[in-house]
Structure formats: structure tokens, C-alpha cells
Tab-separated table of C-alpha atoms in Angstrom:
chain	number	residue	atom	x	y	z
A	1	MET	CA	122.848	111.691	99.133
A	2	ALA	CA	124.405	111.652	102.572
A	3	SER	CA	124.493	108.420	104.540
A	4	PRO	CA	121.767	108.120	107.221
A	5	PHE	CA	124.376	106.986	109.726
A	6	SER	CA	127.125	109.096	111.255
A	7	PRO	CA	130.070	108.059	113.477
A	8	ALA	CA	129.465	108.135	117.211
A	9	SER	CA	132.620	110.166	117.740
A	10	SER	CA	131.153	113.313	116.162
A	11	LEU	CA	130.178	115.833	118.827
A	12	SER	CA	126.961	117.808	118.719
A	13	PRO	CA	127.574	121.431	119.700
A	14	ALA	CA	126.071	122.583	122.979
A	15	ALA	CA	126.590	126.164	124.058
A	16	SER	CA	127.702	126.416	127.635
A	17	SER	CA	129.750	129.542	128.408
A	18	SER	CA	129.173	133.247	127.945
A	19	SER	CA	131.294	135.188	125.474
A	20	THR	CA	131.923	137.965	127.991
A	21	SER	CA	133.732	135.712	130.464
A	22	GLY	CA	136.343	134.700	127.903
A	23	GLN	CA	136.169	131.024	128.983
A	24	PRO	CA	136.555	128.309	126.321
A	25	LEU	CA	133.428	126.643	125.006
A	26	VAL	CA	132.445	123.442	126.789
A	27	GLU	CA	130.629	120.707	124.889
A	28	LYS	CA	128.826	117.688	126.232
A	29	PRO	CA	129.773	114.529	124.352
A	30	PRO	CA	127.074	112.173	123.112
A	31	VAL	CA	126.399	108.890	124.856
A	32	PRO	CA	129.117	106.381	123.880
A	33	PRO	CA	128.275	102.911	122.538
A	34	VAL	CA	128.092	100.084	125.064
A	35	ASN	CA	130.471	97.163	124.778
A	36	ILE	CA	129.943	93.602	125.917
A	37	LEU	CA	132.159	92.844	128.921
A	38	PRO	CA	135.504	91.363	127.839
A	39	SER	CA	135.349	88.156	129.891
A	40	PRO	CA	134.960	84.905	127.896
A	41	THR	CA	131.746	84.070	129.766
A	42	SER	CA	130.189	87.396	128.799
A	43	GLN	CA	131.249	87.102	125.186
A	44	ILE	CA	129.860	83.583	124.805
A	45	TYR	CA	126.604	84.202	126.680
A	46	SER	CA	125.904	87.323	124.615
A	47	PHE	CA	125.400	84.998	121.624
A	48	VAL	CA	123.708	82.201	123.556
A	49	GLN	CA	121.009	84.335	125.195
A	50	PRO	CA	119.186	85.470	121.984
A	51	THR	CA	119.229	81.863	120.809
A	52	LEU	CA	117.675	80.710	124.090
A	53	LEU	CA	114.925	83.324	123.800
A	54	LEU	CA	114.023	82.288	120.256
A	55	THR	CA	114.140	78.606	121.221
A	56	LEU	CA	111.801	79.161	124.184
A	57	PHE	CA	109.407	81.170	122.022
A	58	ALA	CA	109.383	78.540	119.237
A	59	PHE	CA	108.901	75.707	121.731
A	60	ARG	CA	105.842	77.384	123.267
A	61	PHE	CA	104.375	78.733	120.020
A	62	ASP	CA	101.554	76.150	119.835
A	63	ALA	CA	100.475	76.972	123.386
A	64	LEU	CA	100.637	80.683	122.515
A	65	THR	CA	98.325	80.116	119.551
A	66	ALA	CA	95.852	78.097	121.631
A	67	ASN	CA	95.625	80.567	124.548
A	68	PRO	CA	97.714	83.756	124.108
A	69	ALA	CA	96.934	85.375	127.461
A	70	ARG	CA	97.688	82.317	129.591
A	71	GLU	CA	100.888	81.465	127.724
A	72	LEU	CA	102.190	85.029	127.805
A	73	LEU	CA	101.619	85.136	131.562
A	74	ASN	CA	103.332	81.773	132.150
A	75	SER	CA	106.366	82.539	129.992
A	76	LEU	CA	106.932	86.110	131.210
A	77	PRO	CA	108.971	85.122	134.336
A	78	TRP	CA	111.299	82.954	132.216
A	79	VAL	CA	111.857	85.709	129.669
A	80	LEU	CA	112.523	88.182	132.477
A	81	LEU	CA	114.998	85.773	134.091
A	82	LEU	CA	116.879	85.347	130.808
A	83	GLN	CA	117.044	89.110	130.295
A	84	LEU	CA	118.257	89.842	133.827
A	85	SER	CA	120.913	87.150	133.608
A	86	TYR	CA	122.001	88.588	130.253
A	87	VAL	CA	122.430	92.164	131.484
A	88	MET	CA	124.170	91.128	134.705
A	89	VAL	CA	126.610	88.792	132.954
A	90	CYS	CA	127.269	90.643	129.706
A	91	LEU	CA	126.736	94.397	130.224
A	92	PRO	CA	128.391	97.079	132.384
A	93	PRO	CA	126.007	98.407	135.067
A	94	VAL	CA	124.942	102.024	135.301
A	95	GLY	CA	127.720	104.241	136.587
A	96	THR	CA	130.510	102.401	134.773
A	97	VAL	CA	129.668	103.838	131.322
A	98	PRO	CA	130.543	107.529	130.767
A	99	SER	CA	127.458	109.709	130.316
A	100	PRO	CA	127.072	113.264	128.975
A	101	SER	CA	125.901	114.504	132.378
A	102	SER	CA	129.050	113.271	134.134
A	103	SER	CA	131.750	114.225	131.635
A	104	LYS	CA	132.575	117.267	129.559
A	105	VAL	CA	134.819	118.048	126.625
A	106	THR	CA	136.671	121.277	126.052
A	107	ASP	CA	136.969	123.099	122.778
A	108	THR	CA	140.205	121.227	122.054
A	109	GLY	CA	138.444	117.869	122.293
A	110	SER	CA	140.147	116.715	125.494
A	111	PRO	CA	137.899	115.488	128.327
A	112	VAL	CA	137.690	117.458	131.538
A	113	PRO	CA	138.301	115.156	134.526
A	114	GLY	CA	135.459	114.912	137.000
A	115	ASP	CA	135.601	115.447	140.715
A	116	GLY	CA	135.829	111.735	141.410
A	117	GLU	CA	138.788	111.108	139.081
A	118	ARG	CA	142.240	110.857	140.618
A	119	LYS	CA	145.540	111.279	138.930
A	120	SER	CA	147.916	108.371	139.105
A	121	ALA	CA	150.437	108.819	141.890
A	122	PRO	CA	154.155	108.218	141.344
A	123	ARG	CA	155.436	104.853	142.451
A	124	SER	CA	158.601	104.015	144.270
A	125	PRO	CA	161.133	102.314	141.945
A	126	SER	CA	162.184	99.930	144.690
A	127	SER	CA	158.686	98.696	145.483
A	128	PRO	CA	156.154	98.576	142.602
A	129	SER	CA	153.283	97.874	144.976
A	130	VAL	CA	153.807	101.091	146.952
A	131	ALA	CA	152.242	104.337	145.688
A	132	LEU	CA	153.709	107.609	146.916
A	133	ARG	CA	151.637	110.768	147.292
A	134	PRO	CA	152.965	114.260	147.966
A	135	GLY	CA	153.019	114.921	151.698
A	136	LYS	CA	151.798	111.437	152.625
A	137	PRO	CA	153.704	108.277	153.488
A	138	GLY	CA	153.635	105.362	151.090
A	139	TYR	CA	150.934	102.734	151.450
A	140	ARG	CA	150.436	99.268	150.098
A	141	ARG	CA	147.538	98.188	147.935
A	142	LYS	CA	144.777	96.429	149.757
A	143	GLN	CA	144.003	92.994	148.527
A	144	GLN	CA	140.469	92.256	147.355
A	145	THR	CA	138.362	91.230	150.329
A	146	GLY	CA	134.949	89.697	150.709
A	147	LYS	CA	133.474	93.139	151.270
A	148	ASN	CA	134.765	94.270	147.860
A	149	VAL	CA	133.273	91.183	146.223
A	150	TRP	CA	129.868	91.885	147.750
A	151	ALA	CA	130.157	95.520	146.662
A	152	GLY	CA	130.694	94.354	143.076
A	153	ILE	CA	127.675	92.030	143.263
A	154	TRP	CA	125.538	94.785	144.757
A	155	ALA	CA	126.618	97.136	141.956
A	156	LYS	CA	125.006	94.687	139.521
A	157	LEU	CA	121.936	93.903	141.612
A	158	MET	CA	120.891	97.527	142.151
A	159	PRO	CA	120.494	98.333	138.423
A	160	ALA	CA	118.675	95.007	138.014
A	161	PHE	CA	116.172	95.979	140.738
A	162	LEU	CA	115.824	99.409	139.126
A	163	SER	CA	115.062	97.728	135.809
A	164	LEU	CA	112.343	95.605	137.422
A	165	ALA	CA	110.715	98.636	139.040
A	166	LEU	CA	110.745	100.824	135.937
A	167	LEU	CA	109.639	97.980	133.680
A	168	SER	CA	106.462	97.505	135.702
A	169	LEU	CA	105.772	101.149	136.541
A	170	LEU	CA	106.684	102.947	133.311
A	171	ALA	CA	107.784	100.828	130.354
A	172	THR	CA	104.849	98.394	130.269
A	173	PRO	CA	102.076	101.042	130.569
A	174	VAL	CA	103.742	103.272	127.973
A	175	LEU	CA	104.086	100.422	125.487
A	176	ALA	CA	100.480	99.343	126.141
A	177	ILE	CA	99.294	102.850	125.263
A	178	LEU	CA	101.437	102.824	122.124
A	179	LEU	CA	99.958	99.470	121.094
A	180	VAL	CA	96.440	100.896	121.424
A	181	LEU	CA	97.414	103.994	119.448
A	182	PHE	CA	98.787	101.774	116.690
A	183	GLY	CA	95.566	99.780	116.414
A	184	ALA	CA	95.292	97.319	119.303
A	185	PRO	CA	91.739	96.766	120.650
A	186	LEU	CA	90.763	99.358	123.243
A	187	THR	CA	87.749	97.737	124.902
A	188	THR	CA	88.558	94.058	124.377
A	189	GLN	CA	91.633	91.805	124.782
A	190	ASN	CA	93.066	94.095	127.443
A	191	ALA	CA	94.972	91.234	129.079
A	192	GLU	CA	96.641	90.332	125.780
A	193	THR	CA	97.577	93.975	125.207
A	194	MET	CA	99.173	94.407	128.638
A	195	LEU	CA	101.051	91.104	128.469
A	196	CYS	CA	102.297	91.860	124.960
A	197	ALA	CA	103.523	95.247	126.214
A	198	ALA	CA	105.202	93.531	129.186
A	199	HIS	CA	107.103	91.129	126.921
A	200	MET	CA	108.188	93.982	124.643
A	201	ALA	CA	109.256	96.053	127.658
A	202	VAL	CA	111.380	93.201	129.011
A	203	LEU	CA	113.070	92.755	125.629
A	204	SER	CA	113.671	96.418	124.852
A	205	ALA	CA	113.966	98.332	128.130
A	206	THR	CA	115.748	95.979	130.555
A	207	ALA	CA	119.207	96.539	129.091
A	208	LEU	CA	118.605	100.272	128.516
A	209	ILE	CA	117.689	100.845	132.165
A	210	TYR	CA	120.486	98.603	133.436
A	211	VAL	CA	123.160	100.463	131.441
A	212	HIS	CA	121.870	104.065	131.418
A	213	GLY	CA	119.792	104.181	134.607
A	214	VAL	CA	117.723	107.367	134.790
A	215	ASP	CA	120.281	109.649	133.133
A	216	GLY	CA	118.254	112.355	131.394
A	217	ALA	CA	120.733	113.024	128.598
A	218	ALA	CA	120.866	109.343	127.660
A	219	TRP	CA	117.077	109.007	127.567
A	220	LYS	CA	116.762	112.114	125.415
A	221	GLU	CA	118.895	110.295	122.868
A	222	VAL	CA	116.744	107.177	123.296
A	223	TRP	CA	113.516	109.030	122.452
A	224	GLY	CA	115.299	110.968	119.715
A	225	PHE	CA	116.601	107.755	118.101
A	226	ALA	CA	120.100	109.222	118.447
A	227	LEU	CA	121.912	106.514	120.422
A	228	PRO	CA	124.881	104.862	118.692
A	229	ALA	CA	124.414	101.353	117.383
A	230	ASP	CA	125.411	98.753	119.977
A	231	THR	CA	123.955	95.582	121.425
A	232	VAL	CA	121.686	97.501	123.834
A	233	TRP	CA	120.239	100.010	121.375
A	234	GLY	CA	120.098	97.405	118.613
A	235	GLY	CA	117.979	95.090	120.750
A	236	ALA	CA	115.563	97.872	121.711
A	237	LEU	CA	115.233	99.223	118.188
A	238	GLY	CA	114.937	95.733	116.735
A	239	THR	CA	112.105	94.908	119.142
A	240	GLY	CA	110.104	97.951	118.070
A	241	LEU	CA	110.683	97.509	114.345
A	242	GLY	CA	110.020	93.767	114.541
A	243	ALA	CA	106.717	94.312	116.348
A	244	TRP	CA	105.705	96.925	113.779
A	245	PHE	CA	106.396	94.619	110.834
A	246	GLY	CA	104.854	91.722	112.730
A	247	ALA	CA	101.476	93.484	112.800
A	248	ILE	CA	101.205	93.353	108.993
A	249	PRO	CA	99.673	89.814	108.761
A	250	ILE	CA	96.909	90.532	111.305
A	251	PRO	CA	94.399	92.252	108.960
A	252	LEU	CA	95.110	89.928	106.009
A	253	ASP	CA	92.283	87.537	105.159
A	254	TRP	CA	94.222	84.292	105.522
A	255	ASP	CA	91.998	82.827	108.229
A	256	ARG	CA	94.917	81.336	110.183
A	257	PRO	CA	94.818	80.863	113.989
A	258	TRP	CA	98.256	82.432	114.453
A	259	GLN	CA	97.008	85.707	112.932
A	260	ALA	CA	95.158	86.557	116.145
A	261	PHE	CA	96.342	89.563	118.129
A	262	PRO	CA	99.060	89.765	119.477
A	263	ILE	CA	100.822	86.606	118.215
A	264	THR	CA	102.441	87.989	115.065
A	265	ILE	CA	103.478	91.156	116.906
A	266	LEU	CA	105.371	89.071	119.446
A	267	VAL	CA	106.931	86.929	116.719
A	268	GLY	CA	108.285	90.070	115.084
A	269	ALA	CA	109.417	91.517	118.427
A	270	TYR	CA	111.410	88.425	119.420
A	271	ILE	CA	113.005	88.000	115.998
A	272	GLY	CA	113.742	91.733	115.798
A	273	TYR	CA	115.362	91.681	119.235
A	274	ALA	CA	117.644	88.766	118.370
A	275	VAL	CA	118.629	90.206	114.986
A	276	GLY	CA	119.123	93.738	116.336
A	277	THR	CA	121.247	92.566	119.265
A	278	LEU	CA	123.639	90.661	117.008
A	279	VAL	CA	123.697	92.815	113.864
A	280	SER	CA	124.301	96.079	115.737
A	281	ARG	CA	127.609	94.663	116.997
A	282	SER	CA	128.966	94.240	113.473
A	283	PRO	CA	131.784	96.578	112.355
A	284	PHE	CA	129.512	98.078	109.698
A	285	LEU	CA	126.965	99.399	112.228
A	286	TYR	CA	128.666	99.555	115.625
A	287	GLY	CA	128.984	103.126	116.874
A	288	LYS	CA	126.977	104.652	113.995
A	289	ARG	CA	124.020	106.962	114.588
A	290	ILE	CA	120.876	107.551	112.574
A	291	ARG	CA	120.857	111.010	111.021
A	292	PHE	CA	117.585	112.632	110.022
A	293	ALA	CA	119.234	115.869	108.836
A	294	PRO	CA	122.611	116.783	107.325
A	295	GLU	CA	125.442	117.907	109.569
A	296	ASP	CA	126.155	121.627	110.034
A	297	ASN	CA	129.401	121.379	108.057
A	298	GLU	CA	127.546	119.811	105.110
A	299	ILE	CA	125.041	122.680	105.127
A	300	ALA	CA	127.891	125.194	105.192
A	301	GLU	CA	129.599	123.515	102.235
A	302	LYS	CA	126.371	123.576	100.199
A	303	LYS	CA	125.961	127.300	100.900
A	304	LYS	CA	129.520	127.973	99.742
A	305	ASN	CA	128.955	126.086	96.515
């Protein structure tokens, strides 16, 4: 039986040129896995942040059991603050990760440079800080100024604002509808349903929006469960699976106060997020994709045999 995971480097064929023109086939590569930023602060905080989330949730669990709606509303800003600090410190913002809509691969497997890419100019052997361009005099590199620093900060703030907008306008309502479809009360406990959806949206969608923005090709892979395993996709998938498994104790006749909706769902979502964020970075899963069908080459080999 074939493994359900496949390497992220395998390319899915996408027809793009007519056979009459004689041009080589052009394929769009899949979305690459997202890496944690290499700075020591990012690496350390990527492990600290899931621990802080679980600690906050465990510390406020008694209050959540006593009054779920009030506690979910009070803790939501803190969870959102932890998530925004995590994505801004640890993850590359949208536009810095290659996407299928901005890059192409030829039939030989070599990437086609985009319009914004520049080839490295030859440098003068006598002055390593001077770059020479054909037909233009040499110029010296500009040192990093305050304007460049603010541009870097703004490049992180804009995706964060985009995440806030889409979390409230799209992610939370969609997850609330999914909760109702999976058995949440329709006419009662509406506040608990919306707040549970808001917490799940913050956990699962903040990093996805911050890294991928509104790129259509990336979100097709999100809804098709085709993204490669990384800390972003692992956290989102872990949140959904954890919430699904967390709903199991609700209908059981144990007569416990913590069985009330949506407490166990949130317990599963938070644990699933923390586990998925960390486990998906392991060498055994990183960069692998879930496969629901065999590859084309496997089908061809079976037909030959």
C-alpha cells in the first residue's frame, strides 16, 4: 500500500501551452513549506508560544467551566495577541514566500525568473562594495536607514492587519457554520458557538493568512488538504482534528460540568494546535503532503504489470 504522504518537491502537472506553438510545457510548482525564521529569537519563541497558549488555557479552565461565554470573550484578546506576536516574530510575511501564482517551472525543472528578479551584477575587483552594470557607472550600496527599518516593520504589520480583518469577516463565520453542521445547537448557545469559532479561527487561520495572504493557488491547496506539512499547516490541521476529537465526550452520559458545549471542543483545539505546530516540524513529516490517490507514475506502472 502506498504511503499517504508524498514529498513536497513532487510537481503536479498543469497544462499551460498549446502543442501547435512548439513552446515547452510550463508547470506551476506547489506551495512550498514554510520555515521558521532563522533568528535565535524566532526559533526559541516558536516553542515558547504553544506552551504559553496551553498554560493560559489550563489556568483559566475553571472559569471556562463556570461560565463558558464570558471566559471565552475575556480570553480572546490575549489569545489573539499571542498569535499575532507569534506570526510577526517567527514567520515570514506574505510576499516573501514563493507562491505558485508568482513563479513557474519549465519542463526541465528550472524556475523561470519573474519580472521583479534581477541578475547579480559583476563587481569591481578593486572595490567589493561597488557593483558595476553595463552602460552605467558604478554605485555604492546604501546603508540601511530608518526608512528601510520602518518599511520592514510595515511589511509585517500589513499581513497582521489583513489577518485581523479576514478572521472577523470570513474565518469566524465559516467555522461557526461548520460547527452547526457538525452538531452544535442552532437555536440556543449562539454566543458560545460564535466565540468557539473565533478561538478556532485565531488558532488555525492567523498564520495561514499572514503567510499566504489571499493567494488563490495557496488557498486551493488549503481546502484540498494538499499543503505540505510545516508549522503553519500543522497548527491549522491540528486545530481542526483536535476540535473534532474533542467533541466525542459531549454526548457521553458522564454528567460532568466540563462536558458542556463547547468546552471539550476547545480543549481538543488547543491541544491539537500545540501538537500540530511542533510535530509537523519534525524531519519525518516536514514537507510531506497527504495523498488521497496514487501518483500518475504508480498508475502507469500498475497498468504495465
